[in-house]
């Protein structure tokens, strides 16, 4: 679902809450853009769900385009999850000369699209998107460094 959406938008999509909006939108209200895509709306069309259950110490790696959600914690036992921001060194390349050079994520994406190769070209400038949480944490860190400097400590 997500791979098809991204393949249809070489101009790129911006995360807008629980949705995507084309990076080239001119709408001030992004929900008015005809290409606006809502996770909450689209998940209603899903008919295949898999519940993941693990043991202490288990690690689950998901494809970065996988729609996912947390399950209810009925036992109220502590759970830990990390969702670190990931940046690519270079954009995905779905049209490699040698198929053996595809990354695991590229292979899985091509498989999900039902093709062996995809001539896909990014049509707009790449932008760095900083999650709100990362921005808040960066501000907290800078404030703390400033407090330390004000107390004569080297940072």
CSV table of C-alpha atoms in Angstrom, one decimal:
chain,number,residue,atom,x,y,z
A,1,UNK,CA,0.0,0.0,0.0
A,2,UNK,CA,2.6,2.5,1.0
A,3,UNK,CA,5.1,1.4,-1.6
A,4,UNK,CA,2.5,2.0,-4.3
A,5,UNK,CA,1.6,5.4,-2.9
A,6,UNK,CA,5.3,6.5,-2.9
A,7,UNK,CA,5.9,5.1,-6.4
A,8,UNK,CA,3.0,7.2,-7.6
A,9,UNK,CA,4.5,10.4,-6.2
A,10,UNK,CA,8.1,10.9,-7.4
A,11,UNK,CA,7.7,14.6,-6.3
A,12,UNK,CA,7.8,13.2,-2.7
A,13,UNK,CA,5.3,13.2,0.1
A,14,UNK,CA,5.5,15.1,3.4
A,15,UNK,CA,4.4,13.4,6.6
A,16,UNK,CA,1.5,15.5,7.9
A,17,UNK,CA,0.4,13.9,11.1
A,18,UNK,CA,-1.2,10.5,10.3
A,19,UNK,CA,-1.2,11.4,6.6
A,20,UNK,CA,0.9,12.2,3.6
A,21,UNK,CA,0.6,15.3,1.4
A,22,UNK,CA,2.5,15.9,-1.9
A,23,UNK,CA,5.6,17.9,-1.3
A,24,UNK,CA,4.5,20.2,-4.1
A,25,UNK,CA,1.1,21.0,-2.7
A,26,UNK,CA,-0.1,24.6,-3.0
A,27,UNK,CA,-3.0,24.1,-0.6
A,28,UNK,CA,-2.9,25.9,2.7
A,29,UNK,CA,-5.2,23.3,4.1
A,30,UNK,CA,-3.3,20.1,3.1
A,31,UNK,CA,-6.4,18.0,3.6
A,32,UNK,CA,-8.0,19.8,0.6
A,33,UNK,CA,-5.3,18.5,-1.7
A,34,UNK,CA,-6.8,15.8,-4.0
A,35,UNK,CA,-3.6,13.7,-3.4
A,36,UNK,CA,-3.9,13.9,0.4
A,37,UNK,CA,-3.6,10.4,1.9
A,38,UNK,CA,-4.9,9.6,5.4
A,39,UNK,CA,-3.5,6.5,7.2
A,40,UNK,CA,-6.7,6.3,9.4
A,41,UNK,CA,-8.9,6.3,6.3
A,42,UNK,CA,-6.8,3.9,4.2
A,43,UNK,CA,-6.3,1.4,7.1
A,44,UNK,CA,-10.1,0.8,6.9
A,45,UNK,CA,-9.4,-0.8,3.5
A,46,UNK,CA,-6.9,-3.3,5.0
A,47,UNK,CA,-8.0,-6.9,5.4
A,48,UNK,CA,-4.8,-8.6,6.5
A,49,UNK,CA,-3.5,-8.0,10.0
A,50,UNK,CA,-0.7,-9.9,11.8
A,51,UNK,CA,-0.2,-9.7,15.5
A,52,UNK,CA,3.4,-9.8,16.7
A,53,UNK,CA,4.1,-11.4,20.1
A,54,UNK,CA,7.5,-11.7,21.5
A,55,UNK,CA,9.5,-12.7,24.6
A,56,UNK,CA,11.8,-10.6,26.7
A,57,UNK,CA,14.8,-9.5,24.7
A,58,UNK,CA,13.1,-10.2,21.3
A,59,UNK,CA,13.7,-7.6,18.6
A,60,UNK,CA,11.3,-7.0,15.7
A,61,UNK,CA,12.5,-5.3,12.6
A,62,UNK,CA,9.8,-3.9,10.3
A,63,UNK,CA,10.1,-2.7,6.7
A,64,UNK,CA,10.3,1.1,7.0
A,65,UNK,CA,7.1,1.4,5.0
A,66,UNK,CA,5.1,-1.0,7.1
A,67,UNK,CA,1.8,0.3,8.5
A,68,UNK,CA,1.9,-0.6,12.2
A,69,UNK,CA,0.3,0.2,15.5
A,70,UNK,CA,0.8,-0.7,19.1
A,71,UNK,CA,-1.4,-3.4,20.7
A,72,UNK,CA,-3.3,-2.8,23.9
A,73,UNK,CA,-1.2,-3.7,27.0
A,74,UNK,CA,-3.9,-5.6,28.9
A,75,UNK,CA,-1.3,-7.1,31.3
A,76,UNK,CA,0.0,-3.6,32.1
A,77,UNK,CA,3.6,-5.0,32.1
A,78,UNK,CA,6.3,-2.5,31.1
A,79,UNK,CA,7.2,-2.6,27.4
A,80,UNK,CA,10.0,-0.7,25.6
A,81,UNK,CA,10.0,0.4,22.0
A,82,UNK,CA,12.4,2.5,20.1
A,83,UNK,CA,11.7,4.2,16.8
A,84,UNK,CA,14.9,5.9,16.0
A,85,UNK,CA,14.9,8.3,13.0
A,86,UNK,CA,16.7,6.7,10.1
A,87,UNK,CA,18.4,8.6,7.3
A,88,UNK,CA,19.5,7.1,4.0
A,89,UNK,CA,23.0,7.8,2.6
A,90,UNK,CA,21.4,7.9,-0.8
A,91,UNK,CA,17.9,7.4,-2.2
A,92,UNK,CA,16.7,3.9,-2.9
A,93,UNK,CA,17.6,2.7,-6.4
A,94,UNK,CA,15.0,0.3,-7.8
A,95,UNK,CA,16.6,0.0,-11.2
A,96,UNK,CA,20.1,-1.4,-10.5
A,97,UNK,CA,22.0,-3.0,-13.3
A,98,UNK,CA,22.9,-5.9,-11.1
A,99,UNK,CA,19.9,-7.3,-9.2
A,100,UNK,CA,22.3,-8.8,-6.6
A,101,UNK,CA,23.1,-5.2,-5.5
A,102,UNK,CA,19.6,-4.4,-4.3
A,103,UNK,CA,19.3,-3.8,-0.5
A,104,UNK,CA,17.0,-6.0,1.4
A,105,UNK,CA,14.5,-3.1,1.7
A,106,UNK,CA,14.7,-2.4,-2.1
A,107,UNK,CA,14.0,-6.1,-2.8
A,108,UNK,CA,11.1,-6.2,-0.5
A,109,UNK,CA,9.6,-3.0,-1.9
A,110,UNK,CA,10.0,-4.3,-5.5
A,111,UNK,CA,8.3,-7.5,-4.4
A,112,UNK,CA,5.4,-5.6,-2.9
A,113,UNK,CA,5.0,-3.7,-6.1
A,114,UNK,CA,5.0,-6.9,-8.1
A,115,UNK,CA,8.0,-5.9,-10.3
A,116,UNK,CA,11.6,-6.9,-10.7
A,117,UNK,CA,12.7,-3.4,-11.5
A,118,UNK,CA,11.2,0.1,-11.3
A,119,UNK,CA,12.5,3.1,-13.3
A,120,UNK,CA,11.8,5.7,-10.6
A,121,UNK,CA,13.3,9.1,-10.6
A,122,UNK,CA,12.9,11.7,-7.8
A,123,UNK,CA,11.5,14.8,-9.4
A,124,UNK,CA,12.0,17.4,-6.6
A,125,UNK,CA,14.8,18.4,-4.3
A,126,UNK,CA,15.2,16.2,-1.2
A,127,UNK,CA,14.5,17.9,2.1
A,128,UNK,CA,15.6,16.9,5.5
A,129,UNK,CA,12.5,16.4,7.8
A,130,UNK,CA,13.2,16.6,11.5
A,131,UNK,CA,10.6,14.9,13.6
A,132,UNK,CA,9.0,17.2,16.2
A,133,UNK,CA,10.3,15.1,19.0
A,134,UNK,CA,13.9,15.4,17.8
A,135,UNK,CA,13.5,19.2,17.5
A,136,UNK,CA,12.2,19.4,21.1
A,137,UNK,CA,15.0,17.1,22.4
A,138,UNK,CA,17.6,19.3,20.5
A,139,UNK,CA,16.2,22.4,22.2
A,140,UNK,CA,16.4,20.8,25.6
A,141,UNK,CA,20.0,19.7,25.0
A,142,UNK,CA,21.0,23.2,23.8
A,143,UNK,CA,19.3,24.8,26.9
A,144,UNK,CA,21.2,22.4,29.2
A,145,UNK,CA,24.5,23.2,27.5
A,146,UNK,CA,23.8,26.9,27.9
A,147,UNK,CA,23.2,26.4,31.6
A,148,UNK,CA,26.4,24.5,32.0
A,149,UNK,CA,28.4,27.3,30.1
A,150,UNK,CA,26.7,29.9,32.4
A,151,UNK,CA,28.2,28.0,35.4
A,152,UNK,CA,31.7,28.1,33.9
A,153,UNK,CA,31.7,24.5,32.7
A,154,UNK,CA,33.2,23.5,29.4
A,155,UNK,CA,30.7,21.9,27.0
